[in-house]
Coordinates of C-alpha atoms in Angstrom, one line a residue:
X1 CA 0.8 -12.4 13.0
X2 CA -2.2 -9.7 14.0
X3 CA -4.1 -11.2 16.9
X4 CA -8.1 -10.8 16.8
X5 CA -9.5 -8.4 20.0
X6 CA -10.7 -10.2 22.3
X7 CA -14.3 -9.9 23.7
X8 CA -13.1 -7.9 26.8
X9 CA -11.5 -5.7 24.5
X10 CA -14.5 -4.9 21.7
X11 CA -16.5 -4.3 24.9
X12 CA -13.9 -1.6 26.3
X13 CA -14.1 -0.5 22.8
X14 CA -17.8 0.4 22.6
X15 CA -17.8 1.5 26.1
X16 CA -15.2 4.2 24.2
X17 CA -17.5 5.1 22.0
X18 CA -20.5 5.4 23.6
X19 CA -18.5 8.1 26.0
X20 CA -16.8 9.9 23.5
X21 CA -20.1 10.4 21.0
X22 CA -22.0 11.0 24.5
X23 CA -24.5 8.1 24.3
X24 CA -23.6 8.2 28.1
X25 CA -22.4 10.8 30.6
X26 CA -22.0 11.3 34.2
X27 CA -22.0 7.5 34.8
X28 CA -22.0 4.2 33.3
X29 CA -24.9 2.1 33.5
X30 CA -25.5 -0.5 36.4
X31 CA -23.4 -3.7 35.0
X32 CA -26.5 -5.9 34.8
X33 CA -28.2 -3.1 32.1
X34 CA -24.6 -3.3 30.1
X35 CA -24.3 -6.9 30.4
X36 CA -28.1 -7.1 28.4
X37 CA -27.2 -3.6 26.3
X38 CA -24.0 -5.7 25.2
X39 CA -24.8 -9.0 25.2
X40 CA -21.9 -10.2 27.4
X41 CA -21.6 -11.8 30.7
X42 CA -20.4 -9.9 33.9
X43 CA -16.7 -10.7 34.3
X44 CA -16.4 -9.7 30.7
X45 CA -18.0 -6.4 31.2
X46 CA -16.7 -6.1 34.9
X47 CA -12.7 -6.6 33.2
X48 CA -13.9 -4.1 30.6
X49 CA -14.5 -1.4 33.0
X50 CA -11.1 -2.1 34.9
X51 CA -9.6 -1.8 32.1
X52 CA -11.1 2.0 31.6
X53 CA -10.2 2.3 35.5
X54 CA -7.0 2.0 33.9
X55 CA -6.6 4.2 31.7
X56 CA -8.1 6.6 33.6
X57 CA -11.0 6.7 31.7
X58 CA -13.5 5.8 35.0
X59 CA -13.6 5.7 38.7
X60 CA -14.7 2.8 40.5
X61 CA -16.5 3.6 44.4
X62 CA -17.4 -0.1 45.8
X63 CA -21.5 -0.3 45.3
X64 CA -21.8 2.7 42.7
X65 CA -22.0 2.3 38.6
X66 CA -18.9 3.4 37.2
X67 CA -18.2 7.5 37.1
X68 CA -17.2 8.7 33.5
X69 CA -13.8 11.0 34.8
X70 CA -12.5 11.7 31.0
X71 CA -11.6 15.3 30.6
X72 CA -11.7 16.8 26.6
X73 CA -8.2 17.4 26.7
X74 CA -7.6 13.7 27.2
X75 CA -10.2 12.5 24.6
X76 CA -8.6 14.9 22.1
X77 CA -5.3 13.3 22.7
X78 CA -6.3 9.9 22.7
X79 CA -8.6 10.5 19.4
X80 CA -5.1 11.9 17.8
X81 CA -2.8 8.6 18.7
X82 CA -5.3 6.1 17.3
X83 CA -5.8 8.0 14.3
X84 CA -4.1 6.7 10.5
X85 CA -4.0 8.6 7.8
X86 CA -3.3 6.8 4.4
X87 CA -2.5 9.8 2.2
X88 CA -2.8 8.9 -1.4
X89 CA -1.0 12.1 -3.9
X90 CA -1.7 10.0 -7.0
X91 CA -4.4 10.9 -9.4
X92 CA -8.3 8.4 -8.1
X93 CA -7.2 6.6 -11.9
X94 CA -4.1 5.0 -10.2
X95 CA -6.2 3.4 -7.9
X96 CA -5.9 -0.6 -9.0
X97 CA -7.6 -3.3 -7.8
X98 CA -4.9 -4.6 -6.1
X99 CA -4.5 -1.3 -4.3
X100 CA -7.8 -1.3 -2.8
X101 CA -7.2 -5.0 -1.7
X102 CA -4.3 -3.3 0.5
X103 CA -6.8 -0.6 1.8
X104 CA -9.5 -3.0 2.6
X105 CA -6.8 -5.6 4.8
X106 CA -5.3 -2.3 6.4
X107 CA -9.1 -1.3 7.2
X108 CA -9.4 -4.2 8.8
X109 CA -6.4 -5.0 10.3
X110 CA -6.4 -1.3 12.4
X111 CA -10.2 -1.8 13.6
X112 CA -8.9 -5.0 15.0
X113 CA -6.2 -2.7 16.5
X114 CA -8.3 0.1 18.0
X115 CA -7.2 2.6 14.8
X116 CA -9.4 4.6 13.1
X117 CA -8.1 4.3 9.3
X118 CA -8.9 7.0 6.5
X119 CA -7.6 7.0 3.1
X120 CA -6.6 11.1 2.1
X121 CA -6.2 11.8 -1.7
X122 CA -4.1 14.7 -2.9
X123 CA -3.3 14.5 -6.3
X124 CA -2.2 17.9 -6.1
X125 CA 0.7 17.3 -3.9
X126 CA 2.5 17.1 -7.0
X127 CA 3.7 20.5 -6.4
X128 CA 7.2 21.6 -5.6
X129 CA 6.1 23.5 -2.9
X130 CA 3.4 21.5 -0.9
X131 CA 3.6 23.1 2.9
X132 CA 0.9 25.0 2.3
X133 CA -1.5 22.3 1.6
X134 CA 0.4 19.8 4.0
X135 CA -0.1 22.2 7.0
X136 CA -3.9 21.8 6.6
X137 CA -3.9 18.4 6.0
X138 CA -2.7 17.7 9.5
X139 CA -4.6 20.7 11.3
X140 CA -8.1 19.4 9.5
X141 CA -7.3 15.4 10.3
X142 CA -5.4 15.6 13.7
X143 CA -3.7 12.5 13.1
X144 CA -0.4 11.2 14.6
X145 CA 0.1 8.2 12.6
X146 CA 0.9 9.1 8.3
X147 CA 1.3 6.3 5.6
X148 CA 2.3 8.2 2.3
X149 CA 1.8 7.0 -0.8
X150 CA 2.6 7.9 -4.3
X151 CA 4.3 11.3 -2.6
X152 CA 6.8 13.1 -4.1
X153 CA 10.3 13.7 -2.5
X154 CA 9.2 17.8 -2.0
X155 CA 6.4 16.1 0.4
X156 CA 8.8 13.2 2.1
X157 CA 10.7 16.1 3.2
X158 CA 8.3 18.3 4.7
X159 CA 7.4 15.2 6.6
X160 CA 11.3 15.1 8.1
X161 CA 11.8 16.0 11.4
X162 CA 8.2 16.3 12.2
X163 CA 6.5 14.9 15.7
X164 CA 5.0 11.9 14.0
X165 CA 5.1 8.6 13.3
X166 CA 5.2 8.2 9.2
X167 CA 5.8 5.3 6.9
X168 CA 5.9 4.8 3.1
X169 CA 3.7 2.9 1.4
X170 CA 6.5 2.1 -1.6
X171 CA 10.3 3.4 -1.3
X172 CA 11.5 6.3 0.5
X173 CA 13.5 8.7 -1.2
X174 CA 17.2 8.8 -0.9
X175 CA 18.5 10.3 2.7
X176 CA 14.9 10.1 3.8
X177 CA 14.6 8.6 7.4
X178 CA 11.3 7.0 6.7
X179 CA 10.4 2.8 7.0
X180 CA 8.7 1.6 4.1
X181 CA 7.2 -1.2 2.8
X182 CA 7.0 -2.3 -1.2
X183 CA 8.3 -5.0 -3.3
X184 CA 12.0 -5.4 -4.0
X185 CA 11.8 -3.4 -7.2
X186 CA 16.2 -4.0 -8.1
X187 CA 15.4 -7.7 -7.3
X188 CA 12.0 -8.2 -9.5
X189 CA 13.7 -6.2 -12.6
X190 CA 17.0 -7.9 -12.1
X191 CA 15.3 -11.5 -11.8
X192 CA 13.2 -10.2 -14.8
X193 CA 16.0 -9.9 -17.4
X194 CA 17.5 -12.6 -15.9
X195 CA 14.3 -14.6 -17.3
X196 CA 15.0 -13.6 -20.5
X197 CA 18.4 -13.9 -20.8
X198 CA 18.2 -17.8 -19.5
X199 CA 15.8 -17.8 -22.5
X200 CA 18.1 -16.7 -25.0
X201 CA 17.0 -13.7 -25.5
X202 CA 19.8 -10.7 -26.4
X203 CA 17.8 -7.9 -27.3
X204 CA 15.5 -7.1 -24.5
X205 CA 14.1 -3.7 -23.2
X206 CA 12.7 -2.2 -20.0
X207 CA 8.9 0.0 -20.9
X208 CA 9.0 1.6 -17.2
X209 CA 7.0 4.4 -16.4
X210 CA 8.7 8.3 -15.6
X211 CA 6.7 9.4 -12.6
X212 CA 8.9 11.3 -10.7
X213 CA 8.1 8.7 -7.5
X214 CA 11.0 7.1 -4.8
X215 CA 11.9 3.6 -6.2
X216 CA 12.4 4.1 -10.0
X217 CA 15.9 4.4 -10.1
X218 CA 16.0 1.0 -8.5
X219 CA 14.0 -0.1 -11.0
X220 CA 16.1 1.0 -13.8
X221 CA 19.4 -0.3 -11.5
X222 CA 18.1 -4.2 -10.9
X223 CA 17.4 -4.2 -14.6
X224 CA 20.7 -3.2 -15.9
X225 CA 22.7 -5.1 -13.7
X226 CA 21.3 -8.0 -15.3
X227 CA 23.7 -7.5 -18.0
X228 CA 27.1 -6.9 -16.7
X229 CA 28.4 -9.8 -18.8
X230 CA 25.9 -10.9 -21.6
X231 CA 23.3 -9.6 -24.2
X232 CA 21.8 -5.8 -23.9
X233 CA 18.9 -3.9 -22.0
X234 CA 17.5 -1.1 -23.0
X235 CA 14.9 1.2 -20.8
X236 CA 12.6 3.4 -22.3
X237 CA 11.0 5.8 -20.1
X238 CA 7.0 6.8 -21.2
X239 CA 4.6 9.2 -18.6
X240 CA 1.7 6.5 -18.5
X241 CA -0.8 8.3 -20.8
X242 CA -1.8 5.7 -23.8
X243 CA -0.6 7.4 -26.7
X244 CA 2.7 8.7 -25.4
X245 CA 3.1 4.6 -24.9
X246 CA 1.7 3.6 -28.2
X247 CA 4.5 5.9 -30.0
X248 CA 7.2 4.5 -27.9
X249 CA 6.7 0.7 -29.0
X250 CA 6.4 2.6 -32.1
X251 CA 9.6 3.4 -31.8
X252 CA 11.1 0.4 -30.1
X253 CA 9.9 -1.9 -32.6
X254 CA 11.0 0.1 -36.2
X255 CA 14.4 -0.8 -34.4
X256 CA 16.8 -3.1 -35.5
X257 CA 17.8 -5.9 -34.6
X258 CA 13.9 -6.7 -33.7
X259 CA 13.5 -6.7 -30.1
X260 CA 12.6 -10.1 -29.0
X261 CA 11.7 -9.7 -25.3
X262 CA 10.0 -6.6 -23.2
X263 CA 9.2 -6.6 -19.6
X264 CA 6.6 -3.9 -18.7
X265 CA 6.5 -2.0 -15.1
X266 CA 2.7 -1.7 -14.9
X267 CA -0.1 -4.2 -15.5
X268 CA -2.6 -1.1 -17.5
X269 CA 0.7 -0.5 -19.9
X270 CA 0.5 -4.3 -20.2
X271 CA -2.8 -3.9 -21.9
X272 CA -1.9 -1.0 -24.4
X273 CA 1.2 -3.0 -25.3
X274 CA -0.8 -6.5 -26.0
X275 CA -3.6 -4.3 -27.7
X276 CA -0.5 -2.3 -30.1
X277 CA 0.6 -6.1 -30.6
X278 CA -3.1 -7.5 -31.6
X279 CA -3.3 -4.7 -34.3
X280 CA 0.2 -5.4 -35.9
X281 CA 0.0 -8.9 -36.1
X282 CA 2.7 -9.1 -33.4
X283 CA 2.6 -12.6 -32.0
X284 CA 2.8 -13.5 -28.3
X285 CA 5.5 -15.3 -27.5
X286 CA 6.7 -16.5 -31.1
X287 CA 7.5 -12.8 -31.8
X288 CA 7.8 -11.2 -28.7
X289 CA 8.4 -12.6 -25.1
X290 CA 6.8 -10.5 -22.4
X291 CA 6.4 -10.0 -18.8
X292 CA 4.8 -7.9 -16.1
X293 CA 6.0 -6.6 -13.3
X294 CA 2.7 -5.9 -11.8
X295 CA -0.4 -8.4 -11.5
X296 CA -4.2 -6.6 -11.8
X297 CA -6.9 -9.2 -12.4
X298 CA -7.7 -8.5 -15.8
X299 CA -5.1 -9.7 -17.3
X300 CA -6.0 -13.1 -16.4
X301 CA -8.8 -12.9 -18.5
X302 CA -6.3 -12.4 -21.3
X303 CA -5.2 -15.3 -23.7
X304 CA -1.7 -15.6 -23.6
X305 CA -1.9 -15.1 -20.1
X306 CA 1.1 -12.9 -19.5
X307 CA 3.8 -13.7 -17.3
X308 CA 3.7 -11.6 -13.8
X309 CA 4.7 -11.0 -10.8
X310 CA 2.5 -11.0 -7.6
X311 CA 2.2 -9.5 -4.2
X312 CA -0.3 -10.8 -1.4
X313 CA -2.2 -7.9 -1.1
X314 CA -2.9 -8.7 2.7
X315 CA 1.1 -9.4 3.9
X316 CA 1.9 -5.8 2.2
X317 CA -0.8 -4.4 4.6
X318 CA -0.4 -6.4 7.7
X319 CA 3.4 -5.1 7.0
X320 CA 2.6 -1.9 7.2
X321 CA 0.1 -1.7 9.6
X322 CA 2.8 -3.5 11.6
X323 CA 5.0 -0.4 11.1
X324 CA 2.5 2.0 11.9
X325 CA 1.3 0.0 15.3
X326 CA 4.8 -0.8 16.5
X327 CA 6.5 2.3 15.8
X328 CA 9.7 1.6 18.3
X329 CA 13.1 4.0 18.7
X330 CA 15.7 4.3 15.9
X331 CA 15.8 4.0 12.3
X332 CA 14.3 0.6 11.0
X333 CA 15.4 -1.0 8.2
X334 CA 12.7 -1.3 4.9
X335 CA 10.5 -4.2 4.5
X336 CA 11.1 -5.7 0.8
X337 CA 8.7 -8.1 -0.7
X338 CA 10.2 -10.3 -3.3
X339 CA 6.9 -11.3 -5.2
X340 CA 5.8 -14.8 -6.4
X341 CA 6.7 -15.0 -10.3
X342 CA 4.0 -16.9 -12.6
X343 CA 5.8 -17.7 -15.8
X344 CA 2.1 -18.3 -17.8
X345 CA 2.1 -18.1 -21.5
X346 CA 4.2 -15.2 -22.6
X347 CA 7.9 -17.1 -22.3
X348 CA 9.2 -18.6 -25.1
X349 CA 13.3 -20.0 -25.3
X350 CA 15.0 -18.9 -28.6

């Protein structure tokens, strides 16, 4: 649990500020002045400034305002450490509402922290060969703290083995040394089929998207596992794009026997599929059972409701901002979410 600053602290932290913009130089103001400028009694102010004694930050001489001793080497250093960079290589359309629910906590969670937080987004890091790009990234941000999101395994590895602290925001890729934090994606499809199959359901496909990102082979894994011993899963891959999607229910539903249930990786593809339904007279769930791995507010504006699965958008961040704050020695282990399934309106038993 993330601990609000306390007032000593937000007062250190403006004092920070006002040095490092130069809103003061040379010396502090008398503490009487910063108790009015700040609106905060004297021991609070007085532990403030011991606390930038600290840090060497100030010098104290008995009967003299506080002397500002900070070099621009050491504010260029101590700028770097509290820096995070959140860098996004997805295209600005992937960006869900649940997404920027994470973004917002995280925003929050590292002011609380002393951070400064900035969200990065590269869609072009798509490319096989991203150094180039990578190498002024970091010269033009100066950051020593790297969540990386939506990356490809060409830019987890260019992130190996160098001086800073980076964690994934989803899986790592395999032999990557990298903490991450993301929902259990084997457990959710596993659990997922397992649904179904409790339902009576035999014929039952996968519609998971083909993006090239850490995580989708666990997908695929949980999913199949689910039927070691009874009925069959299918898993049809499909790049996201609407019409690529509409021609492969196209294709999974001129099969035969009919397919009776169809879990779906993302909430968007959700919408195509129960739009292709609408216009077919495909009825949900006398026809068709469905579910969806991911929740996105609109579709509980939607009637069925589907079923979902959902992930507090604030313990994903505080998780990771816990990772990013609390770096520690050695290899840590990931952080899985199992999400909270909601079974809604899309379920039907055979």
């Amino acid at each position: 649990m993330f601990q609000r600053r306390t007032l000593v602290e937000q007062i250190a932290d403006s004092l920070r500020v006002a040095i490092r913009d130069g809103s003061v130089s040379g010396r502090l103001p008398p503490e009487r002045e910063l108790c009015r400028l700040l609106n905060a009694s004297r021991p609070m102010v007085r532990q403030a400034i011991h606390r930038l004694r600290d840090e060497g930050l100030l010098r104290i001489t008995q009967g003299h305002p506080a002397e500002i001793v900070e070099t621009g080497a050491w504010s260029a250093a101590r700028e770097k450490e509290k820096r995070v960079v959140l860098l996004f290589a997805v295209s600005e359309n992937s960006l869900t509402q649940w997404f920027l629910q994470v973004i917002d906590e995280m925003r929050r969670v590292f002011y609380d922290l002393g951070f400064h937080f900035e969200l990065v987004m590269e869609p072009g890091l798509s490319l096989k060969r991203p150094g180039a790009r990578l190498e002024r990234l970091l010269a033009r941000h100066q950051a020593e703290h790297w969540i990386l999101a939506g990356v490809s395994a060409a830019v987890q590895e260019w992130f190996q083995g160098k001086a800073l602290n980076v964690v994934t925001m989803g899986n790592a890729f395999p032999g990557s040394a990298f903490p991450f934090v993301n929902d259990d994606l084997k457990g959710v499809t596993r659990h997922a089929a397992s649904v179904f199959l409790g339902l009576g359901h035999q014929n039952i496909v996968f519609l998971m998207r083909d993006m090239g990102l850490a995580g989708e082979a666990e997908e695929e894994a949980g999913f199949r596992q689910a039927f070691r011993s009874r009925g069959e899963g299918r898993v049809f891959r499909h790049s996201g794009r609407v019409e690529p999607l509409r021609q492969r229910l196209q294709a999974i539903f001129s099969q035969q026997p009919p397919v009776t249930a169809l879990l779906v990786s993302h909430a968007e593809d959700t919408l195509v599929v129960i739009n292709w339904f609408l216009e077919r007279g495909i009825r949900l769930p006398r026809d068709v059972s469905l579910i969806s791995f991911q929740w996105e507010s609109f579709l509980e504006r939607l009637r069925p409701q589907p079923a979902w699965y959902y992930t507090d958008p604030k313990k994903h961040a505080r998780k990771l901002c816990r990772l990013v704050a609390h770096p520690g020695p050695g290899k840590k282990a990931p952080s899985l979410i199992f999400p909270v399934f909601h079974k809604n309106d899309t379920l039907r038993a055979l």
